[in-house]
mmCIF file with all atom_site columns, C-alpha atoms in Angstrom:
data_model
loop_
_atom_site.group_PDB
_atom_site.id
_atom_site.type_symbol
_atom_site.label_atom_id
_atom_site.label_alt_id
_atom_site.label_comp_id
_atom_site.label_asym_id
_atom_site.label_entity_id
_atom_site.label_seq_id
_atom_site.pdbx_PDB_ins_code
_atom_site.Cartn_x
_atom_site.Cartn_y
_atom_site.Cartn_z
_atom_site.occupancy
_atom_site.B_iso_or_equiv
_atom_site.pdbx_formal_charge
_atom_site.auth_seq_id
_atom_site.auth_comp_id
_atom_site.auth_asym_id
_atom_site.auth_atom_id
_atom_site.pdbx_PDB_model_num
ATOM 1   C CA . UNK N 1 1   ? -144.616 5.019  -88.161  1.00 0.00 ? 1   UNK N CA 1
ATOM 2   C CA . UNK N 1 2   ? -141.056 5.782  -89.210  1.00 0.00 ? 2   UNK N CA 1
ATOM 3   C CA . UNK N 1 3   ? -142.193 9.064  -90.814  1.00 0.00 ? 3   UNK N CA 1
ATOM 4   C CA . UNK N 1 4   ? -143.954 10.097 -87.579  1.00 0.00 ? 4   UNK N CA 1
ATOM 5   C CA . UNK N 1 5   ? -140.783 9.408  -85.522  1.00 0.00 ? 5   UNK N CA 1
ATOM 6   C CA . UNK N 1 6   ? -138.720 11.441 -88.007  1.00 0.00 ? 6   UNK N CA 1
ATOM 7   C CA . UNK N 1 7   ? -141.112 14.409 -87.726  1.00 0.00 ? 7   UNK N CA 1
ATOM 8   C CA . UNK N 1 8   ? -141.013 14.275 -83.913  1.00 0.00 ? 8   UNK N CA 1
ATOM 9   C CA . UNK N 1 9   ? -137.216 13.969 -83.875  1.00 0.00 ? 9   UNK N CA 1
ATOM 10  C CA . UNK N 1 10  ? -136.858 16.866 -86.327  1.00 0.00 ? 10  UNK N CA 1
ATOM 11  C CA . UNK N 1 11  ? -139.154 19.031 -84.195  1.00 0.00 ? 11  UNK N CA 1
ATOM 12  C CA . UNK N 1 12  ? -137.189 18.247 -81.040  1.00 0.00 ? 12  UNK N CA 1
ATOM 13  C CA . UNK N 1 13  ? -133.874 19.055 -82.748  1.00 0.00 ? 13  UNK N CA 1
ATOM 14  C CA . UNK N 1 14  ? -135.205 22.346 -84.114  1.00 0.00 ? 14  UNK N CA 1
ATOM 15  C CA . UNK N 1 15  ? -136.481 23.316 -80.658  1.00 0.00 ? 15  UNK N CA 1
ATOM 16  C CA . UNK N 1 16  ? -133.092 22.553 -79.101  1.00 0.00 ? 16  UNK N CA 1
ATOM 17  C CA . UNK N 1 17  ? -131.321 24.698 -81.684  1.00 0.00 ? 17  UNK N CA 1
ATOM 18  C CA . UNK N 1 18  ? -133.648 27.633 -80.981  1.00 0.00 ? 18  UNK N CA 1
ATOM 19  C CA . UNK N 1 19  ? -133.247 27.204 -77.220  1.00 0.00 ? 19  UNK N CA 1
ATOM 20  C CA . UNK N 1 20  ? -129.464 27.175 -77.552  1.00 0.00 ? 20  UNK N CA 1
ATOM 21  C CA . UNK N 1 21  ? -129.640 30.695 -78.991  1.00 0.00 ? 21  UNK N CA 1
ATOM 22  C CA . UNK N 1 22  ? -131.869 31.848 -76.121  1.00 0.00 ? 22  UNK N CA 1
ATOM 23  C CA . UNK N 1 23  ? -135.324 33.385 -76.424  1.00 0.00 ? 23  UNK N CA 1
ATOM 24  C CA . UNK N 1 24  ? -134.052 36.877 -77.204  1.00 0.00 ? 24  UNK N CA 1
ATOM 25  C CA . UNK N 1 25  ? -132.003 35.685 -80.168  1.00 0.00 ? 25  UNK N CA 1
ATOM 26  C CA . UNK N 1 26  ? -134.546 33.145 -81.431  1.00 0.00 ? 26  UNK N CA 1
ATOM 27  C CA . UNK N 1 27  ? -137.522 35.501 -81.455  1.00 0.00 ? 27  UNK N CA 1
ATOM 28  C CA . UNK N 1 28  ? -136.193 39.054 -81.756  1.00 0.00 ? 28  UNK N CA 1
ATOM 29  C CA . UNK N 1 29  ? -137.800 39.609 -85.180  1.00 0.00 ? 29  UNK N CA 1
ATOM 30  C CA . UNK N 1 30  ? -134.775 41.512 -86.503  1.00 0.00 ? 30  UNK N CA 1
ATOM 31  C CA . UNK N 1 31  ? -134.430 43.863 -83.511  1.00 0.00 ? 31  UNK N CA 1
ATOM 32  C CA . UNK N 1 32  ? -130.776 44.064 -82.498  1.00 0.00 ? 32  UNK N CA 1
ATOM 33  C CA . UNK N 1 33  ? -129.087 45.849 -79.618  1.00 0.00 ? 33  UNK N CA 1
ATOM 34  C CA . UNK N 1 34  ? -126.894 48.634 -81.012  1.00 0.00 ? 34  UNK N CA 1
ATOM 35  C CA . UNK N 1 35  ? -124.287 51.023 -79.655  1.00 0.00 ? 35  UNK N CA 1
ATOM 36  C CA . UNK N 1 36  ? -124.588 54.809 -80.063  1.00 0.00 ? 36  UNK N CA 1
ATOM 37  C CA . UNK N 1 37  ? -122.045 57.453 -79.107  1.00 0.00 ? 37  UNK N CA 1
ATOM 38  C CA . UNK N 1 38  ? -122.732 57.101 -75.374  1.00 0.00 ? 38  UNK N CA 1
ATOM 39  C CA . UNK N 1 39  ? -125.754 54.837 -75.214  1.00 0.00 ? 39  UNK N CA 1
ATOM 40  C CA . UNK N 1 40  ? -126.915 51.322 -75.952  1.00 0.00 ? 40  UNK N CA 1
ATOM 41  C CA . UNK N 1 41  ? -130.288 51.065 -77.679  1.00 0.00 ? 41  UNK N CA 1
ATOM 42  C CA . UNK N 1 42  ? -132.776 48.899 -79.524  1.00 0.00 ? 42  UNK N CA 1
ATOM 43  C CA . UNK N 1 43  ? -135.073 50.214 -82.206  1.00 0.00 ? 43  UNK N CA 1
ATOM 44  C CA . UNK N 1 44  ? -138.092 48.554 -83.789  1.00 0.00 ? 44  UNK N CA 1
ATOM 45  C CA . UNK N 1 45  ? -141.784 47.902 -83.525  1.00 0.00 ? 45  UNK N CA 1
ATOM 46  C CA . UNK N 1 46  ? -142.708 47.582 -87.184  1.00 0.00 ? 46  UNK N CA 1
ATOM 47  C CA . UNK N 1 47  ? -145.150 44.714 -87.575  1.00 0.00 ? 47  UNK N CA 1
ATOM 48  C CA . UNK N 1 48  ? -146.840 42.615 -84.930  1.00 0.00 ? 48  UNK N CA 1
ATOM 49  C CA . UNK N 1 49  ? -143.818 40.397 -84.251  1.00 0.00 ? 49  UNK N CA 1
ATOM 50  C CA . UNK N 1 50  ? -141.423 43.276 -83.603  1.00 0.00 ? 50  UNK N CA 1
ATOM 51  C CA . UNK N 1 51  ? -144.016 45.131 -81.531  1.00 0.00 ? 51  UNK N CA 1
ATOM 52  C CA . UNK N 1 52  ? -144.626 42.100 -79.311  1.00 0.00 ? 52  UNK N CA 1
ATOM 53  C CA . UNK N 1 53  ? -140.891 41.528 -78.949  1.00 0.00 ? 53  UNK N CA 1
ATOM 54  C CA . UNK N 1 54  ? -140.252 45.164 -78.021  1.00 0.00 ? 54  UNK N CA 1
ATOM 55  C CA . UNK N 1 55  ? -143.070 45.046 -75.460  1.00 0.00 ? 55  UNK N CA 1
ATOM 56  C CA . UNK N 1 56  ? -141.598 41.874 -73.957  1.00 0.00 ? 56  UNK N CA 1
ATOM 57  C CA . UNK N 1 57  ? -138.189 43.502 -73.314  1.00 0.00 ? 57  UNK N CA 1
ATOM 58  C CA . UNK N 1 58  ? -139.449 46.964 -72.296  1.00 0.00 ? 58  UNK N CA 1
ATOM 59  C CA . UNK N 1 59  ? -139.015 46.344 -68.567  1.00 0.00 ? 59  UNK N CA 1
ATOM 60  C CA . UNK N 1 60  ? -135.257 45.886 -69.081  1.00 0.00 ? 60  UNK N CA 1
ATOM 61  C CA . UNK N 1 61  ? -134.713 49.376 -70.497  1.00 0.00 ? 61  UNK N CA 1
ATOM 62  C CA . UNK N 1 62  ? -134.668 52.535 -68.337  1.00 0.00 ? 62  UNK N CA 1
ATOM 63  C CA . UNK N 1 63  ? -135.754 54.884 -71.154  1.00 0.00 ? 63  UNK N CA 1
ATOM 64  C CA . UNK N 1 64  ? -138.541 53.884 -73.519  1.00 0.00 ? 64  UNK N CA 1
ATOM 65  C CA . UNK N 1 65  ? -139.428 56.242 -76.363  1.00 0.00 ? 65  UNK N CA 1
ATOM 66  C CA . UNK N 1 66  ? -142.528 55.902 -78.554  1.00 0.00 ? 66  UNK N CA 1
ATOM 67  C CA . UNK N 1 67  ? -143.383 57.854 -81.705  1.00 0.00 ? 67  UNK N CA 1
ATOM 68  C CA . UNK N 1 68  ? -146.966 58.242 -82.963  1.00 0.00 ? 68  UNK N CA 1
ATOM 69  C CA . UNK N 1 69  ? -149.219 60.508 -84.982  1.00 0.00 ? 69  UNK N CA 1
ATOM 70  C CA . UNK N 1 70  ? -152.870 61.340 -85.675  1.00 0.00 ? 70  UNK N CA 1
ATOM 71  C CA . UNK N 1 71  ? -155.827 60.825 -83.330  1.00 0.00 ? 71  UNK N CA 1
ATOM 72  C CA . UNK N 1 72  ? -155.514 57.054 -83.636  1.00 0.00 ? 72  UNK N CA 1
ATOM 73  C CA . UNK N 1 73  ? -151.945 57.149 -82.244  1.00 0.00 ? 73  UNK N CA 1
ATOM 74  C CA . UNK N 1 74  ? -150.587 55.363 -85.309  1.00 0.00 ? 74  UNK N CA 1
ATOM 75  C CA . UNK N 1 75  ? -146.973 54.314 -84.859  1.00 0.00 ? 75  UNK N CA 1
ATOM 76  C CA . UNK N 1 76  ? -144.388 56.414 -86.719  1.00 0.00 ? 76  UNK N CA 1
ATOM 77  C CA . UNK N 1 77  ? -140.989 55.238 -87.959  1.00 0.00 ? 77  UNK N CA 1
ATOM 78  C CA . UNK N 1 78  ? -138.256 57.148 -89.758  1.00 0.00 ? 78  UNK N CA 1
ATOM 79  C CA . UNK N 1 79  ? -137.888 59.716 -86.977  1.00 0.00 ? 79  UNK N CA 1
ATOM 80  C CA . UNK N 1 80  ? -134.614 61.596 -86.582  1.00 0.00 ? 80  UNK N CA 1
ATOM 81  C CA . UNK N 1 81  ? -133.720 61.130 -82.901  1.00 0.00 ? 81  UNK N CA 1
ATOM 82  C CA . UNK N 1 82  ? -130.993 62.941 -80.992  1.00 0.00 ? 82  UNK N CA 1
ATOM 83  C CA . UNK N 1 83  ? -130.212 62.658 -77.293  1.00 0.00 ? 83  UNK N CA 1
ATOM 84  C CA . UNK N 1 84  ? -127.730 65.079 -75.732  1.00 0.00 ? 84  UNK N CA 1
ATOM 85  C CA . UNK N 1 85  ? -126.422 65.321 -72.193  1.00 0.00 ? 85  UNK N CA 1
ATOM 86  C CA . UNK N 1 86  ? -126.235 68.391 -69.932  1.00 0.00 ? 86  UNK N CA 1
ATOM 87  C CA . UNK N 1 87  ? -123.049 69.606 -71.654  1.00 0.00 ? 87  UNK N CA 1
ATOM 88  C CA . UNK N 1 88  ? -124.755 69.274 -75.068  1.00 0.00 ? 88  UNK N CA 1
ATOM 89  C CA . UNK N 1 89  ? -122.630 66.258 -76.051  1.00 0.00 ? 89  UNK N CA 1
ATOM 90  C CA . UNK N 1 90  ? -124.468 63.863 -78.354  1.00 0.00 ? 90  UNK N CA 1
ATOM 91  C CA . UNK N 1 91  ? -125.125 60.579 -76.573  1.00 0.00 ? 91  UNK N CA 1
ATOM 92  C CA . UNK N 1 92  ? -127.261 59.053 -79.318  1.00 0.00 ? 92  UNK N CA 1
ATOM 93  C CA . UNK N 1 93  ? -128.109 59.969 -82.907  1.00 0.00 ? 93  UNK N CA 1
ATOM 94  C CA . UNK N 1 94  ? -130.477 57.710 -84.850  1.00 0.00 ? 94  UNK N CA 1
ATOM 95  C CA . UNK N 1 95  ? -131.512 58.856 -88.325  1.00 0.00 ? 95  UNK N CA 1
ATOM 96  C CA . UNK N 1 96  ? -134.443 56.442 -88.637  1.00 0.00 ? 96  UNK N CA 1
ATOM 97  C CA . UNK N 1 97  ? -135.846 55.725 -85.190  1.00 0.00 ? 97  UNK N CA 1
ATOM 98  C CA . UNK N 1 98  ? -139.164 54.288 -84.199  1.00 0.00 ? 98  UNK N CA 1
ATOM 99  C CA . UNK N 1 99  ? -141.776 53.483 -83.687  1.00 0.00 ? 99  UNK N CA 1
ATOM 100 C CA . UNK N 1 100 ? -140.269 52.183 -80.429  1.00 0.00 ? 100 UNK N CA 1
ATOM 101 C CA . UNK N 1 101 ? -136.756 53.020 -79.268  1.00 0.00 ? 101 UNK N CA 1
ATOM 102 C CA . UNK N 1 102 ? -135.403 51.848 -75.905  1.00 0.00 ? 102 UNK N CA 1
ATOM 103 C CA . UNK N 1 103 ? -132.232 53.410 -74.540  1.00 0.00 ? 103 UNK N CA 1
ATOM 104 C CA . UNK N 1 104 ? -129.706 52.607 -71.791  1.00 0.00 ? 104 UNK N CA 1
ATOM 105 C CA . UNK N 1 105 ? -127.922 55.769 -70.580  1.00 0.00 ? 105 UNK N CA 1
ATOM 106 C CA . UNK N 1 106 ? -125.873 56.574 -67.495  1.00 0.00 ? 106 UNK N CA 1
ATOM 107 C CA . UNK N 1 107 ? -127.833 58.399 -64.769  1.00 0.00 ? 107 UNK N CA 1
ATOM 108 C CA . UNK N 1 108 ? -128.146 62.110 -65.561  1.00 0.00 ? 108 UNK N CA 1
ATOM 109 C CA . UNK N 1 109 ? -130.169 64.814 -67.297  1.00 0.00 ? 109 UNK N CA 1
ATOM 110 C CA . UNK N 1 110 ? -130.786 64.565 -71.042  1.00 0.00 ? 110 UNK N CA 1
ATOM 111 C CA . UNK N 1 111 ? -132.475 66.488 -73.835  1.00 0.00 ? 111 UNK N CA 1
ATOM 112 C CA . UNK N 1 112 ? -134.284 64.386 -76.445  1.00 0.00 ? 112 UNK N CA 1
ATOM 113 C CA . UNK N 1 113 ? -135.144 65.916 -79.808  1.00 0.00 ? 113 UNK N CA 1
ATOM 114 C CA . UNK N 1 114 ? -137.280 64.015 -82.301  1.00 0.00 ? 114 UNK N CA 1
ATOM 115 C CA . UNK N 1 115 ? -137.991 65.276 -85.822  1.00 0.00 ? 115 UNK N CA 1
ATOM 116 C CA . UNK N 1 116 ? -140.681 63.833 -88.079  1.00 0.00 ? 116 UNK N CA 1
ATOM 117 C CA . UNK N 1 117 ? -141.849 65.374 -91.371  1.00 0.00 ? 117 UNK N CA 1
ATOM 118 C CA . UNK N 1 118 ? -139.852 68.529 -90.612  1.00 0.00 ? 118 UNK N CA 1
ATOM 119 C CA . UNK N 1 119 ? -141.522 69.072 -87.207  1.00 0.00 ? 119 UNK N CA 1
ATOM 120 C CA . UNK N 1 120 ? -139.263 68.870 -84.148  1.00 0.00 ? 120 UNK N CA 1
ATOM 121 C CA . UNK N 1 121 ? -140.236 68.241 -80.545  1.00 0.00 ? 121 UNK N CA 1
ATOM 122 C CA . UNK N 1 122 ? -137.991 68.291 -77.487  1.00 0.00 ? 122 UNK N CA 1
ATOM 123 C CA . UNK N 1 123 ? -138.281 66.673 -74.070  1.00 0.00 ? 123 UNK N CA 1
ATOM 124 C CA . UNK N 1 124 ? -136.030 67.004 -71.017  1.00 0.00 ? 124 UNK N CA 1
ATOM 125 C CA . UNK N 1 125 ? -135.633 63.733 -69.123  1.00 0.00 ? 125 UNK N CA 1
ATOM 126 C CA . UNK N 1 126 ? -133.728 62.714 -66.021  1.00 0.00 ? 126 UNK N CA 1
ATOM 127 C CA . UNK N 1 127 ? -132.498 59.145 -65.827  1.00 0.00 ? 127 UNK N CA 1
ATOM 128 C CA . UNK N 1 128 ? -131.869 57.750 -62.353  1.00 0.00 ? 128 UNK N CA 1
ATOM 129 C CA . UNK N 1 129 ? -130.435 54.463 -61.182  1.00 0.00 ? 129 UNK N CA 1
ATOM 130 C CA . UNK N 1 130 ? -133.791 52.909 -60.359  1.00 0.00 ? 130 UNK N CA 1
ATOM 131 C CA . UNK N 1 131 ? -136.385 54.860 -62.329  1.00 0.00 ? 131 UNK N CA 1
ATOM 132 C CA . UNK N 1 132 ? -137.851 54.222 -65.756  1.00 0.00 ? 132 UNK N CA 1
ATOM 133 C CA . UNK N 1 133 ? -138.680 57.038 -68.171  1.00 0.00 ? 133 UNK N CA 1
ATOM 134 C CA . UNK N 1 134 ? -141.439 56.649 -70.751  1.00 0.00 ? 134 UNK N CA 1
ATOM 135 C CA . UNK N 1 135 ? -141.206 59.390 -73.360  1.00 0.00 ? 135 UNK N CA 1
ATOM 136 C CA . UNK N 1 136 ? -143.937 59.792 -75.978  1.00 0.00 ? 136 UNK N CA 1
ATOM 137 C CA . UNK N 1 137 ? -143.593 61.992 -79.050  1.00 0.00 ? 137 UNK N CA 1
ATOM 138 C CA . UNK N 1 138 ? -146.851 62.573 -80.891  1.00 0.00 ? 138 UNK N CA 1
ATOM 139 C CA . UNK N 1 139 ? -147.468 64.530 -84.087  1.00 0.00 ? 139 UNK N CA 1
ATOM 140 C CA . UNK N 1 140 ? -150.892 65.552 -85.305  1.00 0.00 ? 140 UNK N CA 1
ATOM 141 C CA . UNK N 1 141 ? -149.840 64.656 -88.819  1.00 0.00 ? 141 UNK N CA 1
ATOM 142 C CA . UNK N 1 142 ? -152.070 64.826 -91.823  1.00 0.00 ? 142 UNK N CA 1
ATOM 143 C CA . UNK N 1 143 ? -154.934 62.478 -92.528  1.00 0.00 ? 143 UNK N CA 1
ATOM 144 C CA . UNK N 1 144 ? -154.313 59.616 -94.917  1.00 0.00 ? 144 UNK N CA 1
ATOM 145 C CA . UNK N 1 145 ? -155.762 60.294 -98.338  1.00 0.00 ? 145 UNK N CA 1
ATOM 146 C CA . UNK N 1 146 ? -157.173 58.101 -101.046 1.00 0.00 ? 146 UNK N CA 1
ATOM 147 C CA . UNK N 1 147 ? -154.508 57.842 -103.784 1.00 0.00 ? 147 UNK N CA 1
ATOM 148 C CA . UNK N 1 148 ? -157.173 58.135 -106.499 1.00 0.00 ? 148 UNK N CA 1
ATOM 149 C CA . UNK N 1 149 ? -158.999 61.294 -105.475 1.00 0.00 ? 149 UNK N CA 1
ATOM 150 C CA . UNK N 1 150 ? -156.806 62.745 -102.670 1.00 0.00 ? 150 UNK N CA 1
ATOM 151 C CA . UNK N 1 151 ? -159.827 62.914 -100.350 1.00 0.00 ? 151 UNK N CA 1
ATOM 152 C CA . UNK N 1 152 ? -159.284 61.939 -96.674  1.00 0.00 ? 152 UNK N CA 1
ATOM 153 C CA . UNK N 1 153 ? -159.837 58.262 -95.927  1.00 0.00 ? 153 UNK N CA 1
ATOM 154 C CA . UNK N 1 154 ? -162.252 57.267 -93.181  1.00 0.00 ? 154 UNK N CA 1
ATOM 155 C CA . UNK N 1 155 ? -165.097 59.605 -94.165  1.00 0.00 ? 155 UNK N CA 1
ATOM 156 C CA . UNK N 1 156 ? -168.711 58.641 -94.600  1.00 0.00 ? 156 UNK N CA 1
ATOM 157 C CA . UNK N 1 157 ? -169.605 56.059 -97.183  1.00 0.00 ? 157 UNK N CA 1
ATOM 158 C CA . UNK N 1 158 ? -171.474 57.313 -100.219 1.00 0.00 ? 158 UNK N CA 1
ATOM 159 C CA . UNK N 1 159 ? -173.927 54.792 -101.702 1.00 0.00 ? 159 UNK N CA 1
ATOM 160 C CA . UNK N 1 160 ? -173.622 53.752 -105.262 1.00 0.00 ? 160 UNK N CA 1
#
């Protein structure tokens, strides 16, 4: 009986500690708000926990950027991301962005350039006071290959 009370008390104390940090701090799975040159941003989405966390906070961010590749829309990380304003001043430079990057910028017109595996793509986006911008960068990429025979994975099965 004493052991059961101890377990319950320990669980209650642990819950109170987590609640004191708030849900964003207790369950952010390593995703931290960061400051760029002229923008605040969060970057993450690797693994189920980070992806769920990023999805849960998406509504709070006016610009949401996603990086993917191949027909299956596989998430891509390690993207070089640059956001410049109308005067070509760098507002944000992230050397290893993705797969999800959410950005808070002042209202205005911006150019977003994302580079993955040496291929760059650019989007022009206008951020307003009350609108949200979803920006998706997608690369065709190359099919994953079997490390033993360098043949594409996902082909037909050969018996035997």
